[in-house]
Structure formats: C-alpha cells, structure tokens
CSV table of C-alpha atoms in Angstrom, one decimal:
chain,number,residue,atom,x,y,z
Y,1,UNK,CA,38.8,70.8,12.1
Y,2,UNK,CA,36.1,70.7,9.4
Y,3,UNK,CA,37.7,68.0,7.9
Y,4,UNK,CA,37.9,66.0,11.0
Y,5,UNK,CA,34.3,66.4,11.8
Y,6,UNK,CA,33.3,65.5,8.3
Y,7,UNK,CA,34.8,62.3,8.2
Y,8,UNK,CA,33.5,61.6,11.8
Y,9,UNK,CA,30.2,62.2,10.4
Y,10,UNK,CA,30.7,59.8,7.5
Y,11,UNK,CA,32.0,57.3,9.9
Y,12,UNK,CA,28.8,57.7,12.0
Y,13,UNK,CA,26.5,57.4,8.9
Y,14,UNK,CA,28.2,54.3,7.9
Y,15,UNK,CA,28.2,52.7,11.4
Y,16,UNK,CA,24.5,53.4,12.0
Y,17,UNK,CA,23.6,52.3,8.3
Y,18,UNK,CA,25.5,49.1,8.5
Y,19,UNK,CA,24.1,48.3,11.9
Y,20,UNK,CA,20.4,48.8,10.8
Y,21,UNK,CA,21.2,47.1,7.7
Y,22,UNK,CA,22.6,44.0,9.5
Y,23,UNK,CA,19.7,44.1,11.9
Y,24,UNK,CA,17.0,44.2,9.2
Y,25,UNK,CA,18.7,41.3,7.2
Y,26,UNK,CA,18.7,39.0,10.4
Y,27,UNK,CA,15.2,40.1,10.9
Y,28,UNK,CA,14.3,39.2,7.4
Y,29,UNK,CA,16.0,35.6,8.0
Y,30,UNK,CA,14.2,35.3,11.2
Y,31,UNK,CA,10.9,36.0,9.5
Y,32,UNK,CA,11.6,33.5,7.0
Y,33,UNK,CA,12.8,30.5,8.9
Y,34,UNK,CA,10.8,31.5,12.0
Y,35,UNK,CA,13.4,30.4,14.7
Y,36,UNK,CA,13.8,32.2,17.9
Y,37,UNK,CA,17.5,31.7,17.9
Y,38,UNK,CA,17.9,34.3,15.0
Y,39,UNK,CA,17.0,37.1,17.4
Y,40,UNK,CA,18.1,40.3,15.4
Y,41,UNK,CA,19.3,42.2,18.5
Y,42,UNK,CA,21.3,39.4,19.8
Y,43,UNK,CA,22.8,38.2,16.6
Y,44,UNK,CA,23.7,42.1,15.6
Y,45,UNK,CA,25.4,42.5,19.0
Y,46,UNK,CA,27.4,39.4,18.8
Y,47,UNK,CA,28.5,40.1,15.0
Y,48,UNK,CA,29.4,43.5,15.8
Y,49,UNK,CA,31.5,42.5,18.7
Y,50,UNK,CA,33.2,39.9,16.4
Y,51,UNK,CA,33.8,42.8,13.7
Y,52,UNK,CA,35.2,45.1,16.3
Y,53,UNK,CA,37.5,42.5,17.7
Y,54,UNK,CA,38.5,41.3,14.2
Y,55,UNK,CA,39.1,44.9,12.9
Y,56,UNK,CA,40.6,46.0,16.3
Y,57,UNK,CA,38.2,48.9,16.5
Y,58,UNK,CA,37.9,50.2,20.0
Y,59,UNK,CA,34.5,50.1,21.5
Y,60,UNK,CA,34.8,53.8,22.4
Y,61,UNK,CA,35.1,54.6,18.5
Y,62,UNK,CA,32.2,52.4,17.8
Y,63,UNK,CA,30.0,53.8,20.7
Y,64,UNK,CA,30.8,57.3,19.5
Y,65,UNK,CA,29.9,56.6,15.8
Y,66,UNK,CA,26.7,54.9,17.0
Y,67,UNK,CA,25.8,57.8,19.4
Y,68,UNK,CA,22.6,58.7,17.4
Y,69,UNK,CA,21.1,55.2,17.5
Y,70,UNK,CA,21.7,54.9,21.3
Y,71,UNK,CA,20.0,58.3,21.7
Y,72,UNK,CA,17.0,57.1,20.0
Y,73,UNK,CA,16.7,54.5,23.0
Y,74,UNK,CA,15.0,57.0,25.1
Y,75,UNK,CA,12.1,58.1,22.8
Y,76,UNK,CA,11.7,54.4,22.0
Y,77,UNK,CA,11.1,53.4,25.6
Y,78,UNK,CA,8.7,56.4,26.0
Y,79,UNK,CA,6.8,55.0,23.0
Y,80,UNK,CA,6.2,52.0,25.1
Y,81,UNK,CA,3.4,54.2,27.0
Y,82,UNK,CA,1.2,53.6,23.9
Y,83,UNK,CA,0.3,50.0,24.5
Y,84,UNK,CA,0.2,50.8,28.2
Y,85,UNK,CA,-2.4,53.6,27.5
Y,86,UNK,CA,-4.5,51.2,25.4
Y,87,UNK,CA,-4.8,48.9,28.4
Y,88,UNK,CA,-5.1,51.4,31.0
Y,89,UNK,CA,-8.8,50.4,32.0
Y,90,UNK,CA,-7.8,46.8,32.7
Y,91,UNK,CA,-4.8,47.9,34.6
Y,92,UNK,CA,-6.7,50.1,36.7
Y,93,UNK,CA,-9.3,47.3,37.7
Y,94,UNK,CA,-6.3,45.0,38.6
Y,95,UNK,CA,-3.7,47.5,40.0
Y,96,UNK,CA,-3.5,46.0,43.5
Y,97,UNK,CA,-2.9,42.4,42.6
Y,98,UNK,CA,-0.3,43.6,39.9
Y,99,UNK,CA,1.7,45.4,42.4
Y,100,UNK,CA,1.3,42.5,44.8
Y,101,UNK,CA,2.5,39.8,42.3
Y,102,UNK,CA,5.3,42.1,41.2
Y,103,UNK,CA,6.4,43.0,44.9
Y,104,UNK,CA,6.6,39.1,45.7
Y,105,UNK,CA,8.5,38.6,42.4
Y,106,UNK,CA,11.0,41.4,43.0
Y,107,UNK,CA,11.6,39.8,46.5
Y,108,UNK,CA,12.2,36.5,45.1
Y,109,UNK,CA,14.4,37.8,42.3
Y,110,UNK,CA,16.7,39.9,44.7
Y,111,UNK,CA,16.7,37.1,47.7
Y,112,UNK,CA,17.5,34.2,45.3
Y,113,UNK,CA,20.0,35.8,43.0
Y,114,UNK,CA,22.0,37.4,45.9
Y,115,UNK,CA,22.1,34.3,48.0
Y,116,UNK,CA,23.0,31.9,45.2
Y,117,UNK,CA,25.8,34.1,44.1
Y,118,UNK,CA,27.0,34.5,47.7
Y,119,UNK,CA,27.3,30.6,47.9
Y,120,UNK,CA,28.5,29.9,44.5
Y,121,UNK,CA,30.9,32.9,43.7
Y,122,UNK,CA,31.3,34.1,47.2
Y,123,UNK,CA,31.9,37.7,46.2
Y,124,UNK,CA,29.6,40.7,47.4
Y,125,UNK,CA,30.0,43.0,44.5
Y,126,UNK,CA,29.1,40.3,41.9
Y,127,UNK,CA,26.1,39.1,44.2
Y,128,UNK,CA,24.8,42.6,44.4
Y,129,UNK,CA,25.3,43.0,40.5
Y,130,UNK,CA,23.3,39.7,39.8
Y,131,UNK,CA,20.5,40.4,42.2
Y,132,UNK,CA,19.7,43.8,40.1
Y,133,UNK,CA,20.0,42.1,36.7
Y,134,UNK,CA,16.1,42.0,36.1
Y,135,UNK,CA,15.7,45.9,36.3
Y,136,UNK,CA,16.2,48.3,33.7
Y,137,UNK,CA,19.7,49.4,33.2
Y,138,UNK,CA,19.7,53.0,34.3
Y,139,UNK,CA,18.0,52.0,37.6
Y,140,UNK,CA,20.2,48.9,38.1
Y,141,UNK,CA,23.3,50.8,37.6
Y,142,UNK,CA,22.3,53.5,40.1
Y,143,UNK,CA,21.6,51.0,42.7
Y,144,UNK,CA,24.6,48.9,42.1
Y,145,UNK,CA,26.9,52.0,42.4
Y,146,UNK,CA,24.8,53.0,45.6
Y,147,UNK,CA,25.3,49.4,47.2
Y,148,UNK,CA,29.0,48.9,46.0
Y,149,UNK,CA,28.0,46.2,43.4
Y,150,UNK,CA,30.0,45.6,40.3
Y,151,UNK,CA,28.6,48.0,37.8
Y,152,UNK,CA,30.2,46.2,34.5
Y,153,UNK,CA,28.7,42.9,35.7
Y,154,UNK,CA,25.6,44.4,36.4
Y,155,UNK,CA,25.4,45.7,32.8
Y,156,UNK,CA,26.4,42.4,31.2
Y,157,UNK,CA,23.8,40.4,33.5
Y,158,UNK,CA,21.1,42.7,32.5
Y,159,UNK,CA,21.5,42.0,28.9
Y,160,UNK,CA,21.7,38.1,29.5
Y,161,UNK,CA,18.5,38.4,31.5
Y,162,UNK,CA,16.9,40.4,28.8
Y,163,UNK,CA,17.8,37.7,26.3
Y,164,UNK,CA,17.0,34.7,28.3
Y,165,UNK,CA,13.7,36.0,29.3
Y,166,UNK,CA,12.6,37.1,26.1
Y,167,UNK,CA,13.7,34.4,23.8
Y,168,UNK,CA,12.9,31.2,26.0
Y,169,UNK,CA,10.3,33.1,28.3
Y,170,UNK,CA,7.3,32.6,26.0
Y,171,UNK,CA,7.9,29.1,25.3
Y,172,UNK,CA,8.6,28.3,29.0
Y,173,UNK,CA,5.6,30.0,30.3
Y,174,UNK,CA,3.3,28.2,27.7
Y,175,UNK,CA,5.0,25.0,28.6
Y,176,UNK,CA,4.2,25.5,32.3
Y,177,UNK,CA,0.6,26.3,31.2
Y,178,UNK,CA,0.9,30.1,31.8
Y,179,UNK,CA,-1.1,31.1,28.6
Y,180,UNK,CA,-2.7,34.4,29.4
Y,181,UNK,CA,-1.1,37.2,27.5
Y,182,UNK,CA,-1.2,39.4,30.5
Y,183,UNK,CA,0.5,36.9,32.8
Y,184,UNK,CA,3.3,36.1,30.2
Y,185,UNK,CA,3.6,39.9,29.5
Y,186,UNK,CA,3.8,40.7,33.2
Y,187,UNK,CA,6.3,37.8,33.7
Y,188,UNK,CA,8.6,38.9,30.9
Y,189,UNK,CA,8.6,42.5,31.7
Y,190,UNK,CA,9.5,41.9,35.4
Y,191,UNK,CA,12.2,39.3,34.6
Y,192,UNK,CA,13.6,41.0,31.2
Y,193,UNK,CA,13.1,44.6,31.5
Y,194,UNK,CA,13.1,46.6,28.2
Y,195,UNK,CA,14.9,44.3,26.0
Y,196,UNK,CA,12.3,41.7,26.9
Y,197,UNK,CA,9.5,44.1,26.2
Y,198,UNK,CA,10.8,45.2,23.1
Y,199,UNK,CA,11.2,41.6,21.8
Y,200,UNK,CA,7.7,40.4,23.0
Y,201,UNK,CA,6.1,43.4,21.4
Y,202,UNK,CA,6.1,41.3,18.3
Y,203,UNK,CA,3.6,39.0,20.0
Y,204,UNK,CA,0.8,41.1,20.9
Y,205,UNK,CA,-0.2,44.4,22.2
Y,206,UNK,CA,-1.5,42.9,25.4
Y,207,UNK,CA,2.2,41.4,26.0
Y,208,UNK,CA,3.7,44.9,25.4
Y,209,UNK,CA,1.3,46.7,27.7
Y,210,UNK,CA,1.8,44.4,30.6
Y,211,UNK,CA,5.4,44.0,29.9
Y,212,UNK,CA,5.8,47.7,30.0
Y,213,UNK,CA,3.7,48.1,33.1
Y,214,UNK,CA,6.0,45.3,35.0
Y,215,UNK,CA,9.2,47.2,33.7
Y,216,UNK,CA,8.1,50.4,35.3
Y,217,UNK,CA,6.6,48.8,38.6
Y,218,UNK,CA,9.3,46.3,39.2
Y,219,UNK,CA,12.1,48.9,38.7
Y,220,UNK,CA,10.5,51.1,41.4
Y,221,UNK,CA,9.9,48.3,43.7
Y,222,UNK,CA,13.4,47.1,43.4
Y,223,UNK,CA,14.8,50.6,43.9
Y,224,UNK,CA,12.9,51.0,47.2
Y,225,UNK,CA,13.5,47.5,48.6
Y,226,UNK,CA,16.8,46.3,47.3
Y,227,UNK,CA,19.0,48.3,49.7
Y,228,UNK,CA,17.2,47.0,52.6
Y,229,UNK,CA,17.2,43.6,51.7
Y,230,UNK,CA,20.7,43.5,50.7
Y,231,UNK,CA,21.9,45.1,53.8
Y,232,UNK,CA,19.8,42.6,55.7
Y,233,UNK,CA,21.1,39.5,53.9
Y,234,UNK,CA,24.9,40.7,54.4
Y,235,UNK,CA,24.2,41.0,58.1
Y,236,UNK,CA,22.8,37.3,58.1
Y,237,UNK,CA,25.8,35.8,56.2
V,1,UNK,CA,-1.6,63.6,-2.2
V,2,UNK,CA,-3.4,65.1,0.6
V,3,UNK,CA,-3.4,61.6,2.5
V,4,UNK,CA,0.2,61.4,1.9
V,5,UNK,CA,0.6,64.8,3.5
V,6,UNK,CA,-1.7,64.0,6.3
V,7,UNK,CA,0.5,60.8,7.1
V,8,UNK,CA,3.6,63.0,7.1
V,9,UNK,CA,1.9,65.3,9.5
V,10,UNK,CA,1.0,62.4,11.9
V,11,UNK,CA,4.5,61.2,11.8
V,12,UNK,CA,5.7,64.8,12.6
V,13,UNK,CA,3.1,65.2,15.4
V,14,UNK,CA,4.1,61.9,16.9
V,15,UNK,CA,7.8,62.8,16.9
V,16,UNK,CA,6.7,66.0,18.6
V,17,UNK,CA,4.8,64.1,21.3
V,18,UNK,CA,7.5,61.8,22.0
V,19,UNK,CA,10.1,64.6,22.2
V,20,UNK,CA,8.0,66.5,24.5
V,21,UNK,CA,7.5,63.5,26.9
V,22,UNK,CA,11.3,62.9,26.8
V,23,UNK,CA,11.9,66.3,27.9
V,24,UNK,CA,9.3,66.3,30.6
V,25,UNK,CA,10.8,62.9,31.6
V,26,UNK,CA,14.2,64.3,31.9
V,27,UNK,CA,13.0,67.3,34.1
V,28,UNK,CA,11.2,64.9,36.4
V,29,UNK,CA,14.2,62.7,36.7
V,30,UNK,CA,16.2,65.8,37.5
V,31,UNK,CA,14.1,66.8,40.4
V,32,UNK,CA,13.0,63.4,41.6
V,33,UNK,CA,15.8,61.0,40.9
V,34,UNK,CA,14.2,58.0,41.8
V,35,UNK,CA,13.6,56.9,38.1
V,36,UNK,CA,15.4,57.4,35.1
V,37,UNK,CA,14.0,60.0,32.5
V,38,UNK,CA,12.9,57.5,30.0
V,39,UNK,CA,10.6,55.8,32.6
V,40,UNK,CA,9.0,59.1,33.6
V,41,UNK,CA,8.6,59.8,30.0
V,42,UNK,CA,7.0,56.6,29.4
V,43,UNK,CA,4.5,57.4,32.2
V,44,UNK,CA,4.0,60.9,31.1
V,45,UNK,CA,3.2,59.8,27.7
V,46,UNK,CA,0.8,57.3,28.8
V,47,UNK,CA,-1.1,60.0,30.8
V,48,UNK,CA,-1.0,62.5,28.0
V,49,UNK,CA,-2.8,60.1,25.9
V,50,UNK,CA,-5.3,59.2,28.5
V,51,UNK,CA,-6.2,62.6,29.1
V,52,UNK,CA,-6.3,63.3,25.5
V,53,UNK,CA,-3.6,65.9,25.4
V,54,UNK,CA,-2.3,64.2,22.5
V,55,UNK,CA,-4.4,62.5,19.8
V,56,UNK,CA,-3.9,58.9,20.1
V,57,UNK,CA,-5.2,58.1,16.5
V,58,UNK,CA,-2.6,60.3,15.1
V,59,UNK,CA,0.1,58.9,17.0
V,60,UNK,CA,-0.9,55.1,16.6
V,61,UNK,CA,1.0,54.4,13.2
V,62,UNK,CA,4.2,56.0,14.1
V,63,UNK,CA,4.5,54.7,17.4
V,64,UNK,CA,3.7,51.2,16.6
V,65,UNK,CA,6.2,51.5,13.8
V,66,UNK,CA,8.9,52.7,16.5
V,67,UNK,CA,8.2,49.9,18.9
V,68,UNK,CA,8.3,47.3,16.2
V,69,UNK,CA,11.9,48.5,15.3
V,70,UNK,CA,13.2,49.6,18.7
V,71,UNK,CA,15.3,46.6,19.2
V,72,UNK,CA,18.0,47.9,17.1
V,73,UNK,CA,18.4,51.0,19.4
V,74,UNK,CA,19.8,48.3,22.1
V,75,UNK,CA,22.8,47.4,19.9
V,76,UNK,CA,25.3,49.9,20.7
V,77,UNK,CA,24.7,49.6,24.4
V,78,UNK,CA,24.9,45.7,24.0
V,79,UNK,CA,28.0,45.8,22.2
V,80,UNK,CA,29.5,47.5,25.5
V,81,UNK,CA,29.9,43.9,26.8
V,82,UNK,CA,33.2,44.0,24.8
V,83,UNK,CA,34.6,46.0,27.6
V,84,UNK,CA,34.2,43.5,30.3
V,85,UNK,CA,35.5,40.5,28.4
V,86,UNK,CA,38.3,39.9,31.2
V,87,UNK,CA,35.7,39.8,34.0
V,88,UNK,CA,33.4,37.5,32.1
V,89,UNK,CA,36.0,35.2,31.2
V,90,UNK,CA,36.9,34.8,34.9
V,91,UNK,CA,33.2,34.5,36.2
V,92,UNK,CA,31.3,34.1,33.0
V,93,UNK,CA,30.0,30.6,33.5
V,94,UNK,CA,28.9,31.1,37.0
V,95,UNK,CA,27.3,34.6,36.0
V,96,UNK,CA,25.5,32.9,33.0
V,97,UNK,CA,24.2,29.9,34.9
V,98,UNK,CA,22.8,31.9,37.7
V,99,UNK,CA,21.2,34.6,35.6
V,100,UNK,CA,19.6,31.8,33.7
V,101,UNK,CA,18.2,29.8,36.6
V,102,UNK,CA,17.0,33.0,38.5
V,103,UNK,CA,15.4,34.4,35.5
V,104,UNK,CA,13.5,31.5,35.2
V,105,UNK,CA,12.5,31.4,38.7
V,106,UNK,CA,11.2,34.9,38.6
V,107,UNK,CA,9.4,34.3,35.1
V,108,UNK,CA,7.7,31.1,36.6
V,109,UNK,CA,6.7,33.0,39.9
V,110,UNK,CA,5.2,36.1,38.3
V,111,UNK,CA,3.5,34.3,35.5
V,112,UNK,CA,2.0,31.6,37.8
V,113,UNK,CA,1.2,34.0,40.5
V,114,UNK,CA,-0.7,36.3,38.2
V,115,UNK,CA,-2.5,33.7,36.1
V,116,UNK,CA,-3.7,32.1,39.2
V,117,UNK,CA,-5.1,35.4,40.3
V,118,UNK,CA,-6.8,35.9,36.9
V,119,UNK,CA,-8.5,32.5,36.9
V,120,UNK,CA,-9.4,32.8,40.6
V,121,UNK,CA,-11.2,36.1,39.6
V,122,UNK,CA,-13.0,34.6,36.6
V,123,UNK,CA,-14.3,31.6,38.7
V,124,UNK,CA,-15.8,34.4,41.2
V,125,UNK,CA,-17.5,35.9,38.3
V,126,UNK,CA,-19.2,32.9,37.1
V,127,UNK,CA,-22.6,32.0,38.8
C-alpha cells in the first residue's frame, strides 16, 4: 500500500514537472520568436495529447497524476481579483454601460450560436453546447446539464472559444479599430472567459481587469438568461 | 537578509489571502449555487483588497507572478479533449467553424459597442 502510494507520488511529481517544463520551454520560444501561434498553453495541451495517445496512457491516469496542477486553477482564478481591484474606480463609474454592453453581447452570442448550429448541424444538444461556449467552464457545464446540452461538446467548444478569442482577438480588434485596452479586455473576457483572460494578462493590467470583469458579469448574465432564450428559440423552430 | 525574509513573508501572506478567498468562495457557492466557487472567490478577493482587509502592497508581487504563470494550470483540463475524440471526429469541422465565427461576432459586438460608448463619453466631456 505504501509502495503504491509512493510510486503514485513519483508519477505525479514527474507529470507536473514535465508539464511545467514543457510549458516554460514553449513560453521561452514564444518570447524569442514573438509569434502568437506558439501559445504555450495550446502547444502543451496538444503535445500532451500526442504523448498520451502515443504511449497509450489513459486520460484518467494523466489527470490523476496532474491533479495538483488542476487544483491550482481555483486560486489562480481568484488571483484575477487583483487587477480588478486596481481598476475598481473606473469600473464603478461605468458600471451601467458595462452591464448593458455585456448583456447585449451575451444575447447575441447565445442566439447566433444556437440558431446557426440548429441550421447547420440540426442537433439540439450540440446547439445548446455551442451557445454556452463563451462562458467559464463550471457555469457552462452546469447550464448545459440543466438544458440537456451535450456536456462533452460544451467543454470542447469552451476551450476552442478560449483560444480563438485570446490568440486572434487582439489582432482582430486592432484591425477593426477597437484599440482601447478596456474595450479589448471586455470583448476578450466576454468571448474567451478564463483562458482568454489569462492569455491577455500578458498585454496589460487594464486588459486583465476588464477581461476578469467581463468573465464574471457575462457568466452571471448567461446563467440567468440562457434557459429562457433557448426554451423560446426551441419553441419557435 | 531581512529583505529576503520579508519577501518570503509577503509570499506566504499572499497564499494565505488567496486560500481564504477560495474557502469563502466555496462556502458561498455551496449556499448560493448561482456562480462557481472560483468566481465568488475572485469577487471576494477584489473586495477584501478594496476594503483593505488584506494589504495590496504585500500581495502585489506574488499575485502578478501567479497570473503570469496561471496558463499552465489549464493544461490538465484542456487535455480532457482526448476523451471526446469520437464526437469531435463526427462533428468537428462544424463545431470548429461555428465556434470560430460566433466568437468573432461576439468579440466584434462587445469591442465596438464598448469603444463607441467610450468615445461618446469623451466627446461629451470636451467643451
């Protein structure tokens, strides 16, 4: 029994050290070559998937070994409260407009994703999954279950939306002349939740503050309005 | 040496602050299950700093370091995609395309809308 737990511990330590090591090496390359495609989180995830399938290691084993890393996610998200605190005064002054902008955004996101998926794929549970993809994982999963959405596809689409918005978002927003850090942060937080927020935190503190804010407010709004919108849209179709 | 000690103290202090907010967040999520614990924790952390329950100057360095490196914590959850490869093979292209397009629609809507509001506000302030 002790031997078993000792080797589990060694595996866990090795898994975590190699994950962090790989991540840091890619981060170093990204810094050196300055390209958006060398996103450390994305590349580490893809290479780990590659290694797991190649070595025929089950995800369950990997996830158990990397448990500690996953557990750090919670305090890491809590830490995003710091940039939010730094910009609290600005946010207080613009509270109403921020909520209004994010409410409209959530409405557009849910309706467009649900309808487009209904038309193209024609599957209700996938449509629900995609209409929730801009929301942070724990909330989206809870809503997906409540509305009989496909939970696995919800989780997958959330990660996709996180990377699309965070990697190409700043370039796209600058291209369409949205250059204000507040507007960029808000847009990326609303579209790409915690993954987006953690990636744009490299750009500026203002980005992080507004992205964290959008992450919270959008999640709340979506949790409240999505059941009504989806029931309503389903009754129309 | 004493500088080093105080740096270490600040790090421990920050860990304590973060963990207490995680715990309060979890309690809130248990009693009011609208938001997940981590988001409640984020809100609680913001307010404890705002009302000076924790000293922001002591916390700053550690928290900025954590945010800079938090990306690595998403890796295990992201690798979870491997469990759904069948579904992805079946509907992958549609899912990727729709996610791509609607994410851009949302980015554009929120970004333009908020920036328009900002410039409008500025032009009102000008004489």
